[in-house]
């Protein structure tokens, strides 16, 4: 039912060619008499592994650049957090105290793993632009996904 590249957390990709299979699967679920919540939204691909790999190359390059200019605290982990703080921001997370039942809301940095490929490209563009503004030129392989998306935007 699910293509090998689709992960359960990503949901089910519905299109005209697999509608009957989805209908049959849902019919099987409904036989037990339980009710289910079904949410439908437009399919957007999650950020890709090549995008994630490039971001980590860039965090390391930015770290090396900053350290070479005296910012010894700027390791790759610090750079990643600073970039996400500056260019992704935060999301509210609800937590419940299991003893008191009290619900609290805290903020947590957004995760790149939850971004679409387009959102991740936008984030990477901001990181690259900022790095250039401080004189740090980042590696962008000519045949990488980031460069290909840049070319498509320029068309």
PDB file of C-alpha atoms in Angstrom:
ATOM      1  CA  UNK A   1       0.000   0.000   0.000  1.00  0.00           C
ATOM      2  CA  UNK A   2       2.747   2.431   0.913  1.00  0.00           C
ATOM      3  CA  UNK A   3       5.628   3.211  -1.425  1.00  0.00           C
ATOM      4  CA  UNK A   4       9.038   2.423  -0.032  1.00  0.00           C
ATOM      5  CA  UNK A   5      10.022   6.110   0.126  1.00  0.00           C
ATOM      6  CA  UNK A   6       6.993   7.064   2.220  1.00  0.00           C
ATOM      7  CA  UNK A   7       7.317   6.933   5.994  1.00  0.00           C
ATOM      8  CA  UNK A   8       4.329   6.236   8.280  1.00  0.00           C
ATOM      9  CA  UNK A   9       4.792   9.589  10.039  1.00  0.00           C
ATOM     10  CA  UNK A  10       4.452  11.309   6.670  1.00  0.00           C
ATOM     11  CA  UNK A  11       0.986   9.888   6.132  1.00  0.00           C
ATOM     12  CA  UNK A  12      -0.391   8.268   3.042  1.00  0.00           C
ATOM     13  CA  UNK A  13       0.051   9.790  -0.390  1.00  0.00           C
ATOM     14  CA  UNK A  14      -3.354   9.794  -2.096  1.00  0.00           C
ATOM     15  CA  UNK A  15      -3.696  10.273  -5.823  1.00  0.00           C
ATOM     16  CA  UNK A  16      -5.999   9.075  -8.586  1.00  0.00           C
ATOM     17  CA  UNK A  17      -3.953   5.949  -9.334  1.00  0.00           C
ATOM     18  CA  UNK A  18      -4.138   4.535  -5.800  1.00  0.00           C
ATOM     19  CA  UNK A  19      -7.638   5.646  -4.809  1.00  0.00           C
ATOM     20  CA  UNK A  20      -9.129   2.138  -4.976  1.00  0.00           C
ATOM     21  CA  UNK A  21      -6.352   0.695  -2.811  1.00  0.00           C
ATOM     22  CA  UNK A  22      -6.866   3.446  -0.227  1.00  0.00           C
ATOM     23  CA  UNK A  23     -10.644   2.901  -0.299  1.00  0.00           C
ATOM     24  CA  UNK A  24     -10.152  -0.848   0.273  1.00  0.00           C
ATOM     25  CA  UNK A  25      -7.728  -0.191   3.131  1.00  0.00           C
ATOM     26  CA  UNK A  26     -10.159   2.225   4.791  1.00  0.00           C
ATOM     27  CA  UNK A  27     -13.034  -0.237   4.346  1.00  0.00           C
ATOM     28  CA  UNK A  28     -10.990  -2.863   6.207  1.00  0.00           C
ATOM     29  CA  UNK A  29     -10.330  -0.407   9.063  1.00  0.00           C
ATOM     30  CA  UNK A  30     -14.016   0.398   9.416  1.00  0.00           C
ATOM     31  CA  UNK A  31     -15.056  -3.255   9.779  1.00  0.00           C
ATOM     32  CA  UNK A  32     -14.127  -3.251  13.476  1.00  0.00           C
ATOM     33  CA  UNK A  33     -16.816  -0.631  14.227  1.00  0.00           C
ATOM     34  CA  UNK A  34     -14.376   1.942  15.615  1.00  0.00           C
ATOM     35  CA  UNK A  35     -14.350   5.540  14.484  1.00  0.00           C
ATOM     36  CA  UNK A  36     -11.301   7.313  13.135  1.00  0.00           C
ATOM     37  CA  UNK A  37     -10.110  10.832  12.494  1.00  0.00           C
ATOM     38  CA  UNK A  38      -9.068  11.455   8.898  1.00  0.00           C
ATOM     39  CA  UNK A  39      -7.195  14.608   7.922  1.00  0.00           C
ATOM     40  CA  UNK A  40      -6.594  15.476   4.287  1.00  0.00           C
ATOM     41  CA  UNK A  41      -4.052  18.062   3.168  1.00  0.00           C
ATOM     42  CA  UNK A  42      -2.024  18.759   0.068  1.00  0.00           C
ATOM     43  CA  UNK A  43       1.013  16.497  -0.233  1.00  0.00           C
ATOM     44  CA  UNK A  44       4.323  18.275   0.133  1.00  0.00           C
ATOM     45  CA  UNK A  45       7.613  16.454   0.271  1.00  0.00           C
ATOM     46  CA  UNK A  46       9.588  16.734   3.494  1.00  0.00           C
ATOM     47  CA  UNK A  47      13.036  18.242   3.379  1.00  0.00           C
ATOM     48  CA  UNK A  48      15.421  15.848   1.732  1.00  0.00           C
ATOM     49  CA  UNK A  49      18.449  14.071   3.136  1.00  0.00           C
ATOM     50  CA  UNK A  50      20.740  15.923   0.679  1.00  0.00           C
ATOM     51  CA  UNK A  51      19.343  19.231   2.002  1.00  0.00           C
ATOM     52  CA  UNK A  52      19.989  18.071   5.560  1.00  0.00           C
ATOM     53  CA  UNK A  53      23.532  16.965   4.678  1.00  0.00           C
ATOM     54  CA  UNK A  54      24.286  20.306   3.035  1.00  0.00           C
ATOM     55  CA  UNK A  55      23.043  22.192   6.096  1.00  0.00           C
ATOM     56  CA  UNK A  56      25.450  20.242   8.309  1.00  0.00           C
ATOM     57  CA  UNK A  57      28.352  20.925   5.928  1.00  0.00           C
ATOM     58  CA  UNK A  58      27.468  24.604   6.174  1.00  0.00           C
ATOM     59  CA  UNK A  59      27.224  24.562   9.987  1.00  0.00           C
ATOM     60  CA  UNK A  60      30.748  23.146  10.097  1.00  0.00           C
ATOM     61  CA  UNK A  61      32.062  25.692   7.568  1.00  0.00           C
ATOM     62  CA  UNK A  62      30.459  28.592   9.463  1.00  0.00           C
ATOM     63  CA  UNK A  63      31.885  27.228  12.705  1.00  0.00           C
ATOM     64  CA  UNK A  64      35.397  27.054  11.246  1.00  0.00           C
ATOM     65  CA  UNK A  65      35.046  30.589   9.878  1.00  0.00           C
ATOM     66  CA  UNK A  66      33.865  32.003  13.215  1.00  0.00           C
ATOM     67  CA  UNK A  67      36.468  30.103  15.257  1.00  0.00           C
ATOM     68  CA  UNK A  68      39.239  31.347  12.931  1.00  0.00           C
ATOM     69  CA  UNK A  69      38.090  34.869  13.819  1.00  0.00           C
ATOM     70  CA  UNK A  70      38.244  34.337  17.572  1.00  0.00           C
ATOM     71  CA  UNK A  71      34.771  33.013  18.381  1.00  0.00           C
ATOM     72  CA  UNK A  72      36.011  29.816  20.004  1.00  0.00           C
ATOM     73  CA  UNK A  73      32.548  28.981  21.397  1.00  0.00           C
ATOM     74  CA  UNK A  74      31.063  28.627  17.893  1.00  0.00           C
ATOM     75  CA  UNK A  75      31.195  24.873  17.387  1.00  0.00           C
ATOM     76  CA  UNK A  76      28.908  23.165  14.849  1.00  0.00           C
ATOM     77  CA  UNK A  77      26.200  22.550  17.456  1.00  0.00           C
ATOM     78  CA  UNK A  78      26.190  26.222  18.471  1.00  0.00           C
ATOM     79  CA  UNK A  79      26.027  27.344  14.824  1.00  0.00           C
ATOM     80  CA  UNK A  80      23.101  24.999  14.086  1.00  0.00           C
ATOM     81  CA  UNK A  81      21.178  26.343  17.060  1.00  0.00           C
ATOM     82  CA  UNK A  82      21.990  29.966  16.164  1.00  0.00           C
ATOM     83  CA  UNK A  83      20.889  29.502  12.541  1.00  0.00           C
ATOM     84  CA  UNK A  84      17.626  27.839  13.578  1.00  0.00           C
ATOM     85  CA  UNK A  85      17.025  30.571  16.184  1.00  0.00           C
ATOM     86  CA  UNK A  86      17.644  33.323  13.640  1.00  0.00           C
ATOM     87  CA  UNK A  87      15.977  31.882  10.555  1.00  0.00           C
ATOM     88  CA  UNK A  88      13.424  29.248  11.653  1.00  0.00           C
ATOM     89  CA  UNK A  89      12.201  30.415  15.023  1.00  0.00           C
ATOM     90  CA  UNK A  90      10.209  28.524  17.605  1.00  0.00           C
ATOM     91  CA  UNK A  91       7.020  26.530  17.975  1.00  0.00           C
ATOM     92  CA  UNK A  92       4.792  26.137  21.016  1.00  0.00           C
ATOM     93  CA  UNK A  93       4.902  22.728  22.686  1.00  0.00           C
ATOM     94  CA  UNK A  94       2.227  21.676  25.185  1.00  0.00           C
ATOM     95  CA  UNK A  95       3.220  19.426  28.067  1.00  0.00           C
ATOM     96  CA  UNK A  96       1.073  18.007  30.827  1.00  0.00           C
ATOM     97  CA  UNK A  97       2.227  17.333  34.371  1.00  0.00           C
ATOM     98  CA  UNK A  98       0.956  13.773  34.918  1.00  0.00           C
ATOM     99  CA  UNK A  99       0.620  14.358  38.667  1.00  0.00           C
ATOM    100  CA  UNK A 100      -1.269  17.661  38.690  1.00  0.00           C
ATOM    101  CA  UNK A 101      -2.769  17.619  35.198  1.00  0.00           C
ATOM    102  CA  UNK A 102      -1.444  21.131  34.655  1.00  0.00           C
ATOM    103  CA  UNK A 103      -0.722  21.935  31.032  1.00  0.00           C
ATOM    104  CA  UNK A 104       2.183  24.232  30.294  1.00  0.00           C
ATOM    105  CA  UNK A 105       3.302  25.681  26.990  1.00  0.00           C
ATOM    106  CA  UNK A 106       6.990  26.078  26.259  1.00  0.00           C
ATOM    107  CA  UNK A 107       8.780  27.119  23.128  1.00  0.00           C
ATOM    108  CA  UNK A 108      11.150  24.853  21.256  1.00  0.00           C
ATOM    109  CA  UNK A 109      13.287  25.552  18.204  1.00  0.00           C
ATOM    110  CA  UNK A 110      11.613  24.347  15.029  1.00  0.00           C
ATOM    111  CA  UNK A 111      13.019  21.133  13.577  1.00  0.00           C
ATOM    112  CA  UNK A 112      14.250  21.088   9.982  1.00  0.00           C
ATOM    113  CA  UNK A 113      12.944  17.518   9.692  1.00  0.00           C
ATOM    114  CA  UNK A 114       9.401  18.940   9.738  1.00  0.00           C
ATOM    115  CA  UNK A 115      10.056  21.365   6.879  1.00  0.00           C
ATOM    116  CA  UNK A 116       9.001  20.788   3.301  1.00  0.00           C
ATOM    117  CA  UNK A 117      11.694  20.792   0.617  1.00  0.00           C
ATOM    118  CA  UNK A 118      10.609  24.332  -0.314  1.00  0.00           C
ATOM    119  CA  UNK A 119      10.726  25.573   3.287  1.00  0.00           C
ATOM    120  CA  UNK A 120      14.140  23.972   3.765  1.00  0.00           C
ATOM    121  CA  UNK A 121      15.405  25.646   0.588  1.00  0.00           C
ATOM    122  CA  UNK A 122      14.158  28.997   1.906  1.00  0.00           C
ATOM    123  CA  UNK A 123      15.937  28.378   5.239  1.00  0.00           C
ATOM    124  CA  UNK A 124      19.178  27.383   3.494  1.00  0.00           C
ATOM    125  CA  UNK A 125      18.968  30.517   1.337  1.00  0.00           C
ATOM    126  CA  UNK A 126      18.756  32.667   4.461  1.00  0.00           C
ATOM    127  CA  UNK A 127      21.731  30.857   6.025  1.00  0.00           C
ATOM    128  CA  UNK A 128      23.785  31.264   2.848  1.00  0.00           C
ATOM    129  CA  UNK A 129      22.894  34.948   2.536  1.00  0.00           C
ATOM    130  CA  UNK A 130      23.828  35.634   6.152  1.00  0.00           C
ATOM    131  CA  UNK A 131      27.121  33.766   5.805  1.00  0.00           C
ATOM    132  CA  UNK A 132      27.977  35.786   2.694  1.00  0.00           C
ATOM    133  CA  UNK A 133      27.172  39.000   4.569  1.00  0.00           C
ATOM    134  CA  UNK A 134      29.948  38.250   7.063  1.00  0.00           C
ATOM    135  CA  UNK A 135      32.396  37.148   4.357  1.00  0.00           C
ATOM    136  CA  UNK A 136      31.958  33.397   4.809  1.00  0.00           C
ATOM    137  CA  UNK A 137      31.556  31.691   1.457  1.00  0.00           C
ATOM    138  CA  UNK A 138      29.830  28.334   1.765  1.00  0.00           C
ATOM    139  CA  UNK A 139      30.366  25.259  -0.381  1.00  0.00           C
ATOM    140  CA  UNK A 140      27.547  24.731  -2.879  1.00  0.00           C
ATOM    141  CA  UNK A 141      28.305  21.800  -5.194  1.00  0.00           C
ATOM    142  CA  UNK A 142      27.183  22.577  -8.740  1.00  0.00           C
ATOM    143  CA  UNK A 143      25.090  19.405  -9.008  1.00  0.00           C
ATOM    144  CA  UNK A 144      23.452  19.494  -5.567  1.00  0.00           C
ATOM    145  CA  UNK A 145      19.709  19.769  -4.953  1.00  0.00           C
ATOM    146  CA  UNK A 146      20.083  23.248  -3.438  1.00  0.00           C
ATOM    147  CA  UNK A 147      21.775  24.568  -6.589  1.00  0.00           C
ATOM    148  CA  UNK A 148      19.129  22.899  -8.798  1.00  0.00           C
ATOM    149  CA  UNK A 149      16.306  24.560  -6.815  1.00  0.00           C
ATOM    150  CA  UNK A 150      18.115  27.914  -7.105  1.00  0.00           C
ATOM    151  CA  UNK A 151      18.265  27.505 -10.870  1.00  0.00           C
ATOM    152  CA  UNK A 152      14.548  26.668 -11.039  1.00  0.00           C
ATOM    153  CA  UNK A 153      13.705  29.818  -9.060  1.00  0.00           C
ATOM    154  CA  UNK A 154      15.787  31.945 -11.426  1.00  0.00           C
ATOM    155  CA  UNK A 155      13.936  30.652 -14.519  1.00  0.00           C
TER     156      UNK A 155
END
